[in-house]
mmCIF file of C-alpha atoms and ligand atoms in Angstrom:
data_model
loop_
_atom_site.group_PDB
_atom_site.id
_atom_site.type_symbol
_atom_site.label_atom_id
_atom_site.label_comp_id
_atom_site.label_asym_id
_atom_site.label_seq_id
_atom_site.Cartn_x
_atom_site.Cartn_y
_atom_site.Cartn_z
ATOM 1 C CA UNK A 1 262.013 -72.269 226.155
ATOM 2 C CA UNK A 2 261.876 -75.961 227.147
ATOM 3 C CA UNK A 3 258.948 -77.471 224.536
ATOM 4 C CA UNK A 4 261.426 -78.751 222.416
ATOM 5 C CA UNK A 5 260.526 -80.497 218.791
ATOM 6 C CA UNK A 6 261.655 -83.650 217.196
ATOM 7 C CA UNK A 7 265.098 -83.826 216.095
ATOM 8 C CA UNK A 8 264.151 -84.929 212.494
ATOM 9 C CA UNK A 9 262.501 -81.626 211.547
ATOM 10 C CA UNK A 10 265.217 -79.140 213.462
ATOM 11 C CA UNK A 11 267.441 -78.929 210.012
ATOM 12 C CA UNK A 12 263.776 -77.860 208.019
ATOM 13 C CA UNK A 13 263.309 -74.449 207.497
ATOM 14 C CA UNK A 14 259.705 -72.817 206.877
ATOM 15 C CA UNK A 15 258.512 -72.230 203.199
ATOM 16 C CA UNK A 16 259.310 -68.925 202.231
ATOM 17 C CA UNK A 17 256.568 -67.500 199.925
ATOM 18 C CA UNK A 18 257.485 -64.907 197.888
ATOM 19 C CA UNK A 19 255.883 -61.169 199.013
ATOM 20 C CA UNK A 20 252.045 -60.754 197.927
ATOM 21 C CA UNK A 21 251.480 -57.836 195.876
ATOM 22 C CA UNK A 22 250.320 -55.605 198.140
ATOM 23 C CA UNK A 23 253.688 -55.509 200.007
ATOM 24 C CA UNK A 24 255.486 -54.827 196.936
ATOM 25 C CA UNK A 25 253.433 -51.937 196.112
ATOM 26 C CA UNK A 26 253.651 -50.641 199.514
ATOM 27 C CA UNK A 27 256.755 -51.317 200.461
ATOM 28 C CA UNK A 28 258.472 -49.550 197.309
ATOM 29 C CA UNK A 29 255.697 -47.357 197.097
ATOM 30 C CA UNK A 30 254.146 -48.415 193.532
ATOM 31 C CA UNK A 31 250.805 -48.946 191.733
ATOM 32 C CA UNK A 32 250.726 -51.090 189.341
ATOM 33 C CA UNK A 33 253.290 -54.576 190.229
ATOM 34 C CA UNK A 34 253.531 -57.727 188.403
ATOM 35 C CA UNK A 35 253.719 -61.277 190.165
ATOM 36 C CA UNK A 36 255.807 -63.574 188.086
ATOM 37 C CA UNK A 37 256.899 -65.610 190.628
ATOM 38 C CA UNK A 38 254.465 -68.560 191.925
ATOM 39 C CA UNK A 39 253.420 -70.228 188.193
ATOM 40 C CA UNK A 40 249.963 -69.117 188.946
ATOM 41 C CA UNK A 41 247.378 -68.624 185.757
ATOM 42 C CA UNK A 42 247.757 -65.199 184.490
ATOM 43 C CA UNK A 43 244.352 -65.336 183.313
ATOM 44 C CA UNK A 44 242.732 -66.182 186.707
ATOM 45 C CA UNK A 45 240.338 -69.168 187.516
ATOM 46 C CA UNK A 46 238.429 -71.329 184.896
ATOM 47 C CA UNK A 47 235.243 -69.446 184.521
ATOM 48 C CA UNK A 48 233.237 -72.562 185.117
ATOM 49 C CA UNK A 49 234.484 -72.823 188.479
ATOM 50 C CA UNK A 50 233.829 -69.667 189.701
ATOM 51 C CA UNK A 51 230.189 -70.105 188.348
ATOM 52 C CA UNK A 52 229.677 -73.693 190.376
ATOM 53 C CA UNK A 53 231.350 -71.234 193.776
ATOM 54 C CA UNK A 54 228.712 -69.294 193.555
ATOM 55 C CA UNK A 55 226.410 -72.398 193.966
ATOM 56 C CA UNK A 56 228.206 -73.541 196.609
ATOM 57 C CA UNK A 57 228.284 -70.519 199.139
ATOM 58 C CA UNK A 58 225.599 -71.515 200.595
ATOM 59 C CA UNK A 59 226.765 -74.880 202.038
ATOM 60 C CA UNK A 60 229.277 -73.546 204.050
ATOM 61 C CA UNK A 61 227.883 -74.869 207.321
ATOM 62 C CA UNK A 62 227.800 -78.441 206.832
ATOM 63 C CA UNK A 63 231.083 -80.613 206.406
ATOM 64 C CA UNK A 64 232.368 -81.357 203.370
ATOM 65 C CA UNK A 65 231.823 -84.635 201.916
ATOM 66 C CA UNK A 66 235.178 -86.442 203.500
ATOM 67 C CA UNK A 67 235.326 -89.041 200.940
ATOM 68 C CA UNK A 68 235.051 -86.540 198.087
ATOM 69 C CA UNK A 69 232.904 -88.832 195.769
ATOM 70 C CA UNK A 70 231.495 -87.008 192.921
ATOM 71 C CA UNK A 71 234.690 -85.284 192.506
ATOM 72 C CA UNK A 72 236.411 -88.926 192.597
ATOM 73 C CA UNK A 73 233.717 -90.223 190.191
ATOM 74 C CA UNK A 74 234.221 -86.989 188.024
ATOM 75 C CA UNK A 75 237.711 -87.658 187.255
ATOM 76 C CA UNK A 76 237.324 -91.420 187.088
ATOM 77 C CA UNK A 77 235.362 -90.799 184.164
ATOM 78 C CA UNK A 78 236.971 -88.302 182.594
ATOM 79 C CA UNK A 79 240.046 -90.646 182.826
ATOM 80 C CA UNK A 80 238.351 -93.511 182.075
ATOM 81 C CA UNK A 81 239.630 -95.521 185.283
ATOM 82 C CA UNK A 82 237.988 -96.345 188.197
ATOM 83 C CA UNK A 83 236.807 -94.079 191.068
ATOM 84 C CA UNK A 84 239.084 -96.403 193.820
ATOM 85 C CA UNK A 85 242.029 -95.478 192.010
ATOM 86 C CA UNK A 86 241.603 -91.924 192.449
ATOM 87 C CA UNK A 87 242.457 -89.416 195.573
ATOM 88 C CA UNK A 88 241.844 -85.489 195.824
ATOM 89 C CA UNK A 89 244.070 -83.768 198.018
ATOM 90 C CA UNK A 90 244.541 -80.488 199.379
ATOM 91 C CA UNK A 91 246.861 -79.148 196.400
ATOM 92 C CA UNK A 92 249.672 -81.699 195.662
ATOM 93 C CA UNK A 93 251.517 -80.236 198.351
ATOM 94 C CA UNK A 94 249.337 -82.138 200.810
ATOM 95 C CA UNK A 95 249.307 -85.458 198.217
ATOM 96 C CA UNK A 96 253.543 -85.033 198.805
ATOM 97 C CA UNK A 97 253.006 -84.594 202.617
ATOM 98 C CA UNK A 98 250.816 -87.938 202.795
ATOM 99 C CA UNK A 99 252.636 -89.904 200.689
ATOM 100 C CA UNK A 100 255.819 -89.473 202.647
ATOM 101 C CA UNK A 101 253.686 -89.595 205.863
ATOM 102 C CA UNK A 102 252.408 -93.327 204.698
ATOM 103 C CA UNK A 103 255.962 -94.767 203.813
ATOM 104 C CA UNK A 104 259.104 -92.970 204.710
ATOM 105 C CA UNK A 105 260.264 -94.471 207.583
ATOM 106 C CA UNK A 106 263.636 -93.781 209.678
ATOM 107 C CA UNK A 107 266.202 -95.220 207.561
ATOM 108 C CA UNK A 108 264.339 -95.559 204.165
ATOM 109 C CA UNK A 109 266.233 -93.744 201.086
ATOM 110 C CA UNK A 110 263.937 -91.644 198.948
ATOM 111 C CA UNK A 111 266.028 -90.166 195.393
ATOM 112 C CA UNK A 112 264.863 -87.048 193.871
ATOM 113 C CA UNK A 113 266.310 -85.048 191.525
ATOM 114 C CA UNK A 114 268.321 -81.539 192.189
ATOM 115 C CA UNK A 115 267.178 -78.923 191.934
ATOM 116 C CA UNK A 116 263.051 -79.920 191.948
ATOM 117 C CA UNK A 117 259.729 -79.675 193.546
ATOM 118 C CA UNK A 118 261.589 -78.651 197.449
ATOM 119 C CA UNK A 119 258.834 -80.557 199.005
ATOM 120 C CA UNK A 120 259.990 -83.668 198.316
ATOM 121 C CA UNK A 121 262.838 -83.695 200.752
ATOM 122 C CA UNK A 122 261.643 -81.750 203.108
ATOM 123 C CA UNK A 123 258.815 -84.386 203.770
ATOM 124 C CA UNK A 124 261.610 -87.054 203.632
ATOM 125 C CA UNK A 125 263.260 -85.297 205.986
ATOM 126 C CA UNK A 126 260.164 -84.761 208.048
ATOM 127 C CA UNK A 127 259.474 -88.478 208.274
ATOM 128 C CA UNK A 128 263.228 -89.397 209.397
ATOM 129 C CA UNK A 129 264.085 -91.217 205.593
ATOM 130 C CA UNK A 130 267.149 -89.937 203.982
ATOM 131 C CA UNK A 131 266.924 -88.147 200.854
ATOM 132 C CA UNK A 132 268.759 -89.191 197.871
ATOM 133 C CA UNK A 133 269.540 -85.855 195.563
ATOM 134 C CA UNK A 134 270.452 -87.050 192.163
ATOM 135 C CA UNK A 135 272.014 -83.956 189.803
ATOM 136 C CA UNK A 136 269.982 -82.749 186.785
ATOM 137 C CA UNK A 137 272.266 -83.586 183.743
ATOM 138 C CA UNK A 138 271.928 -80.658 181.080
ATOM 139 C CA UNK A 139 268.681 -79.311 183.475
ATOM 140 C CA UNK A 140 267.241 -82.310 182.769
ATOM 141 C CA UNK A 141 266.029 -85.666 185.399
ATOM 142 C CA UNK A 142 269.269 -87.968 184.677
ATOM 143 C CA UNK A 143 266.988 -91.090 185.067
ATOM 144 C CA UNK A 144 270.219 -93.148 184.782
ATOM 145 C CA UNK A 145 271.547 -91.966 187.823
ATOM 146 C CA UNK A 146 268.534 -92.165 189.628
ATOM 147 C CA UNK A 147 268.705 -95.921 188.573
ATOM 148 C CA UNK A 148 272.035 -96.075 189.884
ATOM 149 C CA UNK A 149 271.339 -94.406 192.760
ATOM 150 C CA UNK A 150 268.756 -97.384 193.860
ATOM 151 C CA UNK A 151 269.993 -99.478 196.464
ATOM 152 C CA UNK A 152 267.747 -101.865 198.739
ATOM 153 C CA UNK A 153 266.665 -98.845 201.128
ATOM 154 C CA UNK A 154 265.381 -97.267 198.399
ATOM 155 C CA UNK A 155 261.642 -96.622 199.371
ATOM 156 C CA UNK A 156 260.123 -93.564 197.039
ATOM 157 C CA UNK A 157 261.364 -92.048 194.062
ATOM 158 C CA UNK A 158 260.056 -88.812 193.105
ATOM 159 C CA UNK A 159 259.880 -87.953 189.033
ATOM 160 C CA UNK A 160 258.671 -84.170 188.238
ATOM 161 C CA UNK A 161 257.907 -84.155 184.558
ATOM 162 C CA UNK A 162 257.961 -81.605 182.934
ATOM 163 C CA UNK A 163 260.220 -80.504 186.227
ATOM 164 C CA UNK A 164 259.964 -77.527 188.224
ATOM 165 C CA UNK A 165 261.940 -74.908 188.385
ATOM 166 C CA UNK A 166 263.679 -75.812 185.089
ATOM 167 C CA UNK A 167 260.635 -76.631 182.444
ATOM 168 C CA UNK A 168 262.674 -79.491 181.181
ATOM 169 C CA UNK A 169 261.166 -82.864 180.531
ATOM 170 C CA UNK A 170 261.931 -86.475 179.513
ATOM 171 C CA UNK A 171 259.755 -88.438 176.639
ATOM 172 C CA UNK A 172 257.879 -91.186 176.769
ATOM 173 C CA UNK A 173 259.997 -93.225 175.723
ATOM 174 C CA UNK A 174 262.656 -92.810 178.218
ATOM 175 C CA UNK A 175 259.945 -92.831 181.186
ATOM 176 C CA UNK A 176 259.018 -96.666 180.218
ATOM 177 C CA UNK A 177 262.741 -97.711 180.113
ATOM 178 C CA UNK A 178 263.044 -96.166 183.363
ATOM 179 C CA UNK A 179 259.963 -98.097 184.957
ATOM 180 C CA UNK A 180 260.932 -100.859 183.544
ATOM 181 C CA UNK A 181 264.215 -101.139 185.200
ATOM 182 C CA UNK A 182 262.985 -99.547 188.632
ATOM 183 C CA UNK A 183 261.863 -103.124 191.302
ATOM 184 C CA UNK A 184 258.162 -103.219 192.017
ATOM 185 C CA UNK A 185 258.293 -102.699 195.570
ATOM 186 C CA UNK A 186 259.612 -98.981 195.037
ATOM 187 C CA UNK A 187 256.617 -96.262 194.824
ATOM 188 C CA UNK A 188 257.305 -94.370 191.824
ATOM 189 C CA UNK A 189 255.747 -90.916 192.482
ATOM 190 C CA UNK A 190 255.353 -89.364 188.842
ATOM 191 C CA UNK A 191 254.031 -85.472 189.276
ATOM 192 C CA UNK A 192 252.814 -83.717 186.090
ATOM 193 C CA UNK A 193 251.603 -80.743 187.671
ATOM 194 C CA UNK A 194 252.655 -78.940 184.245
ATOM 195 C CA UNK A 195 251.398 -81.653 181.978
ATOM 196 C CA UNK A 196 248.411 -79.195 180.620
ATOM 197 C CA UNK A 197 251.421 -77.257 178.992
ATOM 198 C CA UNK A 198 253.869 -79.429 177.118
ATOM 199 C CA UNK A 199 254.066 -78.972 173.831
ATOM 200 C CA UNK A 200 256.098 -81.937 172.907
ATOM 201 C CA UNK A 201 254.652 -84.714 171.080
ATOM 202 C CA UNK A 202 257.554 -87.320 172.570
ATOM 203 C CA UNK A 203 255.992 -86.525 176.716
ATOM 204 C CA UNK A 204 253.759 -88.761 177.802
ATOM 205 C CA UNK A 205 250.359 -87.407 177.078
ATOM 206 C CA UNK A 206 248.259 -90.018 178.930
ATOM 207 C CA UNK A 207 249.582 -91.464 181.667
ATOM 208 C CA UNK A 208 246.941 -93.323 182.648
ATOM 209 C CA UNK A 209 248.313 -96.320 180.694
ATOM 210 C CA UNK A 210 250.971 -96.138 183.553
ATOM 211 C CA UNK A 211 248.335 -97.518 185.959
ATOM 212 C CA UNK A 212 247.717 -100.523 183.880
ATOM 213 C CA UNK A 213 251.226 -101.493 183.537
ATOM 214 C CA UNK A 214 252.980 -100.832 186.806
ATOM 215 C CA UNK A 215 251.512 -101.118 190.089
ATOM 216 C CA UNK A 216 253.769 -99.483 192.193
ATOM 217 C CA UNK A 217 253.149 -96.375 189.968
ATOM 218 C CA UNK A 218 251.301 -92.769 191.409
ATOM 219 C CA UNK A 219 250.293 -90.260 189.359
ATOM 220 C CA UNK A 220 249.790 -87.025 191.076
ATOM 221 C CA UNK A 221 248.425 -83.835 189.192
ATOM 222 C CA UNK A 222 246.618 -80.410 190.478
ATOM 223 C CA UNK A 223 244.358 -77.796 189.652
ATOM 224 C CA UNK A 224 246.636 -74.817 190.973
ATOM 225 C CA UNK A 225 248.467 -74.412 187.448
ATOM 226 C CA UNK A 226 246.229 -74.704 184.015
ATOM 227 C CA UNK A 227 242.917 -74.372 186.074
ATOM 228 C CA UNK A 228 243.610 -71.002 188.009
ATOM 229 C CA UNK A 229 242.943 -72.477 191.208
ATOM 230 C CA UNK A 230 245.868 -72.347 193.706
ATOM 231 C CA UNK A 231 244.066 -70.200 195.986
ATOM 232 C CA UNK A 232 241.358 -72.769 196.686
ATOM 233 C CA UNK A 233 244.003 -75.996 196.609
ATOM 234 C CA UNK A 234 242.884 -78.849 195.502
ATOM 235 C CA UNK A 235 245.061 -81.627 193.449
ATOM 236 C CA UNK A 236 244.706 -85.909 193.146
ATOM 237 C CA UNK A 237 246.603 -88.296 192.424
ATOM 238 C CA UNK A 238 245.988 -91.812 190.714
ATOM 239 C CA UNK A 239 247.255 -94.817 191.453
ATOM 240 C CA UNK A 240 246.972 -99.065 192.555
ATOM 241 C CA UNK A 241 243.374 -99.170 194.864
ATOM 242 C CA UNK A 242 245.593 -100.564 197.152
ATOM 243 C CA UNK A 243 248.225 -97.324 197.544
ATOM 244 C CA UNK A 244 245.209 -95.415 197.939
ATOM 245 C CA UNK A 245 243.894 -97.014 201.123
ATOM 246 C CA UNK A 246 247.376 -96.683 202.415
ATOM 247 C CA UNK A 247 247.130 -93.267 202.129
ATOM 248 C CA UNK A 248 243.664 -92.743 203.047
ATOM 249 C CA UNK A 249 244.707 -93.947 206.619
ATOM 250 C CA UNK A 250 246.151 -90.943 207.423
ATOM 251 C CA UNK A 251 244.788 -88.536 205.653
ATOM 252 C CA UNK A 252 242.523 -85.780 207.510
ATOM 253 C CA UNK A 253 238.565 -86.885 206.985
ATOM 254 C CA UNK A 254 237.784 -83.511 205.407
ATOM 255 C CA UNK A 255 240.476 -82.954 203.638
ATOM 256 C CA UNK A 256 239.409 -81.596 200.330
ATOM 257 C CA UNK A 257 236.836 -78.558 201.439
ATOM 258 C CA UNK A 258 233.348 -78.364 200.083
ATOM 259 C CA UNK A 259 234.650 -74.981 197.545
ATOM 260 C CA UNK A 260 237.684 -77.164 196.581
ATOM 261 C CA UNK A 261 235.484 -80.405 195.570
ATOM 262 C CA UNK A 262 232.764 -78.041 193.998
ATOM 263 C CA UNK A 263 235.272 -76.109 191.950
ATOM 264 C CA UNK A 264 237.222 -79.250 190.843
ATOM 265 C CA UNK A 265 234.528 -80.866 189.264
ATOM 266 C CA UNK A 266 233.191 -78.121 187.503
ATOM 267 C CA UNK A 267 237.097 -76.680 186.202
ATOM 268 C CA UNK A 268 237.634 -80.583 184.998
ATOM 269 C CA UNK A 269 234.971 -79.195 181.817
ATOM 270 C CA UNK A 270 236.321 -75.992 181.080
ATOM 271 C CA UNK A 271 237.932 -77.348 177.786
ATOM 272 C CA UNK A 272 237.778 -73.598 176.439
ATOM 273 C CA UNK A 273 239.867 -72.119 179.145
ATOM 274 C CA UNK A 274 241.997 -74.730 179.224
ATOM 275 C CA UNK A 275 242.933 -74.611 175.471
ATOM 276 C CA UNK A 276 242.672 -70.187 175.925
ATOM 277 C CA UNK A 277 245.477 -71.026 178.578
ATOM 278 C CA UNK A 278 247.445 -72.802 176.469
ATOM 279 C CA UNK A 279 247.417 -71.202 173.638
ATOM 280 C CA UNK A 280 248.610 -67.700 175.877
ATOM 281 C CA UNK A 281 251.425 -69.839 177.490
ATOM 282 C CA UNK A 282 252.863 -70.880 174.031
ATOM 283 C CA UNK A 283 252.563 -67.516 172.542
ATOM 284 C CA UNK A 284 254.196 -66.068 176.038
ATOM 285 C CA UNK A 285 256.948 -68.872 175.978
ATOM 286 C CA UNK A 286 258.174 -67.553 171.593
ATOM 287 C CA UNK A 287 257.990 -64.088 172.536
ATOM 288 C CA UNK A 288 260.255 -64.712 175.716
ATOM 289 C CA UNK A 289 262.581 -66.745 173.945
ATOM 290 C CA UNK A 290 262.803 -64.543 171.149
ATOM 291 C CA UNK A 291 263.611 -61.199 173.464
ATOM 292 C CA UNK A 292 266.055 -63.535 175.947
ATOM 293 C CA UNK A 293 267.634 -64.616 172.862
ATOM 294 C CA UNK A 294 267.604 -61.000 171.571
ATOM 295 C CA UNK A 295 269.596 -59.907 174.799
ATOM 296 C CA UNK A 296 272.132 -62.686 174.137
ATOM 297 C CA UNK A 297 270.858 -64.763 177.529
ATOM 298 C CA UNK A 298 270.903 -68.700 178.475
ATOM 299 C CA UNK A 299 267.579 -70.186 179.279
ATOM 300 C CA UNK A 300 266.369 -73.932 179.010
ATOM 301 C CA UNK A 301 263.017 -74.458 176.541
ATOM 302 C CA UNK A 302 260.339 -74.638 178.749
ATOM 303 C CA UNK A 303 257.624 -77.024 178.579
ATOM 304 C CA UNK A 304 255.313 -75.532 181.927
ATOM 305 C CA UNK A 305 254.299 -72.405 182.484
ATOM 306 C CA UNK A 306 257.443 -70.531 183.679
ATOM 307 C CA UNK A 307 261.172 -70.479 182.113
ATOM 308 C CA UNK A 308 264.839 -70.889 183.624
ATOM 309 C CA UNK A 309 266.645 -68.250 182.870
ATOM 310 C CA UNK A 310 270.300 -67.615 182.997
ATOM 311 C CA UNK A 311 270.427 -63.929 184.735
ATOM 312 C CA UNK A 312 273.788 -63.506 184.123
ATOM 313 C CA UNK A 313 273.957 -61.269 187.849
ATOM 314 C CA UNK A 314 273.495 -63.125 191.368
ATOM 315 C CA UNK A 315 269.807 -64.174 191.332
ATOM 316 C CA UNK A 316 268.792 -62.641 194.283
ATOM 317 C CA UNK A 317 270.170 -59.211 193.889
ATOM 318 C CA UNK A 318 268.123 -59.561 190.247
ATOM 319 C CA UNK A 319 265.044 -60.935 192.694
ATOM 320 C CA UNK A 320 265.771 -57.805 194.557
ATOM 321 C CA UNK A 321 266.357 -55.050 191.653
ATOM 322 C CA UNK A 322 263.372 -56.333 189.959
ATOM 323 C CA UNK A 323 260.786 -56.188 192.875
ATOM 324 C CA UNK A 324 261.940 -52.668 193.048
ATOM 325 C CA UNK A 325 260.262 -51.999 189.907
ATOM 326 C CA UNK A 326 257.183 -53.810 190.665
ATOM 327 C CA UNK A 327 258.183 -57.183 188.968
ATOM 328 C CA UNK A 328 258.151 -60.296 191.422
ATOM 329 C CA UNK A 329 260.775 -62.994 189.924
ATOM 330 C CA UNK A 330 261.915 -66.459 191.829
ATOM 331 C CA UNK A 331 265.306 -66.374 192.642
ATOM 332 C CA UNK A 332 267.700 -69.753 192.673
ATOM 333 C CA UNK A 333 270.719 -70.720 192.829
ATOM 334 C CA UNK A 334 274.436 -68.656 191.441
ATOM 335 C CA UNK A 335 273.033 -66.835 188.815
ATOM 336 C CA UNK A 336 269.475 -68.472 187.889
ATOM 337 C CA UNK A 337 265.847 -67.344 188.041
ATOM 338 C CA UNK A 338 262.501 -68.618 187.493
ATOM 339 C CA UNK A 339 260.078 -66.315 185.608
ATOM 340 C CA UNK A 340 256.379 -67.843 185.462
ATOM 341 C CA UNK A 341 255.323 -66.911 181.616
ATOM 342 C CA UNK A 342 252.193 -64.285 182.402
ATOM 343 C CA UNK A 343 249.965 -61.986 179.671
ATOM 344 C CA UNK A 344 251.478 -60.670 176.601
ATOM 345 C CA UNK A 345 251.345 -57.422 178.701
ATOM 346 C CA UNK A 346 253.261 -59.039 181.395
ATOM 347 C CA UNK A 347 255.968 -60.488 179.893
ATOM 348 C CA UNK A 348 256.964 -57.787 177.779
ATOM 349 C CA UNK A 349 256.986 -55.419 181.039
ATOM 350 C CA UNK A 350 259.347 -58.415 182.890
ATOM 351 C CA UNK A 351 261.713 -57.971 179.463
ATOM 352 C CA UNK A 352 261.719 -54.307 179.712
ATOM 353 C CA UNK A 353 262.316 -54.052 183.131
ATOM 354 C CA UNK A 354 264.929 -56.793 182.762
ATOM 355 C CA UNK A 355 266.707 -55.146 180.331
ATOM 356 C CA UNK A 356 267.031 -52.042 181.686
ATOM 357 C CA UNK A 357 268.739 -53.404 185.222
ATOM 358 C CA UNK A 358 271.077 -55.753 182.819
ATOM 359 C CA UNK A 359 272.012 -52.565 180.965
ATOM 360 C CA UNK A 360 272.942 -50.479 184.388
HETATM 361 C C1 PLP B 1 252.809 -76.179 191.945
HETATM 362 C C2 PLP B 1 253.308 -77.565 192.058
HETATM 363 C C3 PLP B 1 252.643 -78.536 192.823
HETATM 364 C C4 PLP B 1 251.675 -78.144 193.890
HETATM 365 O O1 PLP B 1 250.496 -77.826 193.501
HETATM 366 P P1 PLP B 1 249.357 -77.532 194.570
HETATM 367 O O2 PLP B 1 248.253 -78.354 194.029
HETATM 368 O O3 PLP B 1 249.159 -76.069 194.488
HETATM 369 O O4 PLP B 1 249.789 -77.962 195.917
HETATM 370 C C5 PLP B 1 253.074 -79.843 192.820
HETATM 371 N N1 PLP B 1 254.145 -80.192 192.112
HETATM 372 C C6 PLP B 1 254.833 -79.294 191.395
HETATM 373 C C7 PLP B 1 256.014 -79.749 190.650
HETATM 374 C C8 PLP B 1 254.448 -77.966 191.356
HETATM 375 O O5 PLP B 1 255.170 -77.091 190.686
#
C-alpha cells in the first residue's frame, strides 16, 4: 500500500464505541441487556422533539438551512444574548473538531486535563499542536496546574465542568480566579455538556455572564445528554462574534441537518422532561451511592449523569464479566469504570449484577 497519510495523525487511533445492544444480546446469546455505557438519557428523547420530527419528515429533500438561524435565534433568546454569538454544531464532538481545526497550529501547546473528554487531544494531535495533559488532583481539574502549565505556546485550554469520565466539578468561584489569571489571547474552551445535572449550588449555573466578562471565553454545550438526542447530534457553543466567524470559515455549509435544527429548537422548551430527567438522575445517583457504599466501594460524587467507580478488579475484565450478563459498563484505566446512572430498574440490575461477579 503506497497512499500513505500525514504523519501527525499516524499515532491516533479510531474511536472505539462500545458494542450496540444487539451484539451483546447476540453475541452472548441474551434477551433483555442494559447499555450503561455512553451517558445517553435513559428515558429517551424529549417528547417535544420527537413531535416537531414528525413535522419535519417531509423536508427531507431540500438542504438544510446552512446558517441554522431559527435555531441560532432560539437559543439567543432563551439565553438572552445575541444570535452572532451563537453556533450549532454537529454534537460537540464536531464543535471540538472545528475549534482545533481553526487554531491549533504545528507547534501551538493546548493543556487539558487527564483523564477527560479524549477528543480534545486527539484533535490537537490531528492539527500538529502538542497537547499539554495536566493530572486531575483528587479526580478533580487542578486549575493551578493548568495555570502553571501556561507558557507562551499555549494556544487552547480545554475545561470540562462537571468533567467526564469522573463527574467531578469545580465552583464558581474557583472558575473566575482561574479566568482571571489565564492571558486574553488564550481560547478558553469551557464544555458543560453535563451542566443540566449538577446539583451543586457553588457550579456555575449561568455561564453566560462568562461572555460578558472575558472575550477569549467559549462556551460549548449539547443536546446528546439531558435532551435524549445523541442519535440525531446536534450541540452549540457560545462565544465573542468574532471566534464565531473564525470558526464558521471552516465549518461544512450544512452542517447541522434539517432533523437536528428542527429537534433542537423544539427540545430547548421541554422544561418538563428536562426537570423529569433530573429528578431520575438524582434519585439514580442516592440509590447508587447508597448500594456502592453498601458493598464497601470507592466512587467520586457525581455531578453528570454517570459515576466513577472504583471496581476494585481490572476494569476491563469487569467491562468484560459484566457484558456477559447483559450489562454494558465503560472501562478505564487500573481498576476504574464509568457507569452512566440509567432507570431505577437499571441501576439496581447494574448493582445486582455487580455484586454477584465481585462476590465470585
Ligand atoms: C458527550 C460529551 C460531548 C459530546 O456531545 P455530542 O454533542 O454528542 O457530540 C461533549 N463533551 C463532553 C464532555 C461529553 O461528555
Amino acid at each position: 500500500m503506497n497512499v500513505t497519510c500525514r504523519d501527525e495523525i499516524k499515532s491516533l487511533q479510531p474511536y472505539k464505541p462500545g458494542k450496540p445492544i444487539a451484539d451483546v444480546q447476540k453475541e452472548y446469546g441474551l434477551s433483555h441487556v442494559i447499555k450503561m455505557a455512553s451517558n445517553e438519557n435513559p428515558l429517551g428523547s424529549s417528547p417535544k422533539a420527537i413531535e416537531a420530527l414528525k413535522t419535519a419528515i417531509d423536508k427531507l429533500a431540500i438542504y438544510p438551512d446552512g446558517n441554522a438561524t431559527m435555531l441560532k435565534e432560539a437559543i439567543a433568546k432563551k439565553l438572552n444574548i445575541k444570535a452572532e454569538q451563537v453556533l450549532p454544531s454537529n454534537g460537540s464532538d464536531e464543535m471540538v473538531d472545528m475549534i482545533s481545526k481553526a487554531y491549533v497550529s504545528h507547534g501551538d501547546e493546548v493543556i487539558m486535563a487527564d483523564i477527560t473528554f479524549p477528543r480534545y487531544k486527539a484533535t490537537t494531535i490531528m492539527m500538529g499542536g502538542t497537547p499539554i495533559v495536566v493530572p486531575l488532583k483528587n479526580w478533580v481539574h487542578d486549575l493551578d496546574a493548568m495555570l502553571a502549565a501556561i507558557t507562551p505556546k499555549t494556544k487552547i485550554i480545554w475545561l470540562c465542568n462537571p468533567n467526564n469520565p469522573t463527574g467531578t466539578m469545580f465552583t464558581e468561584n474557583e472558575l473566575i480566579a482561574f479566568l482571571d489569571k489565564v492571558p486574553d489571547h488564550i481560547l478558553v474552551v469551557y464544555d458543560e455538556a453535563y451542566r443540566e445535572f449538577v446539583t451543586r449550588e457553588d457550579y456555575l449555573h449561568d455561564s453566560m455572564k462568562l461572555l460578558a466578562k472575558y472575550e477569549n471565553v467559549l462556551i460549548m454545550r449539547t443536546f446528546a445528554k439531558m435532551y435524549g438526542l445523541a442519535g440525531i447530534r446536534v450541540g452549540y457553543t457560545m462565544g465573542h462574534p468574532d471566534i464565531i466567524t473564525d470558526i464558521n470559515r471552516i465549518r461544512c455549509p450544512f452542517n447541522v441537518n434539517e432533523l437536528a435544527q428542527v429537534a433542537a429548537i423544539a427540545a430547548l422548551e421541554d422544561t418538563d422532561f428536562v426537570k423529569e430527567c433530573y429528578e431520575v438522575n438524582v434519585a439514580g445517583k442516592l440509590y447508587l451511592y447508597e448500594a456502592l457504599e453498601a458493598m464497601g466501594l470507592t466512587f467520586e460524587k457525581s455531578e453528570t449523569n454517570h459515576i466513577w467507580i472504583d471496581a476494585t478488579r481490572n476494569a476491563q475484565e469487569v467491562f468484560i464479566e459484566l457484558q456477559k450478563k447483559g450489562v454494558i459498563i465503560r472501562p478505564f484505566m487500573d481498576t476504574w469504570i464509568r457507569v452512566s446512572i440509567g432507570t431505577m430498574e437499571e441501576n439496581k440490575t447494574f448493582i445486582e449484577t455487580f455484586k454477584a461477579l465481585l462476590a465470585q
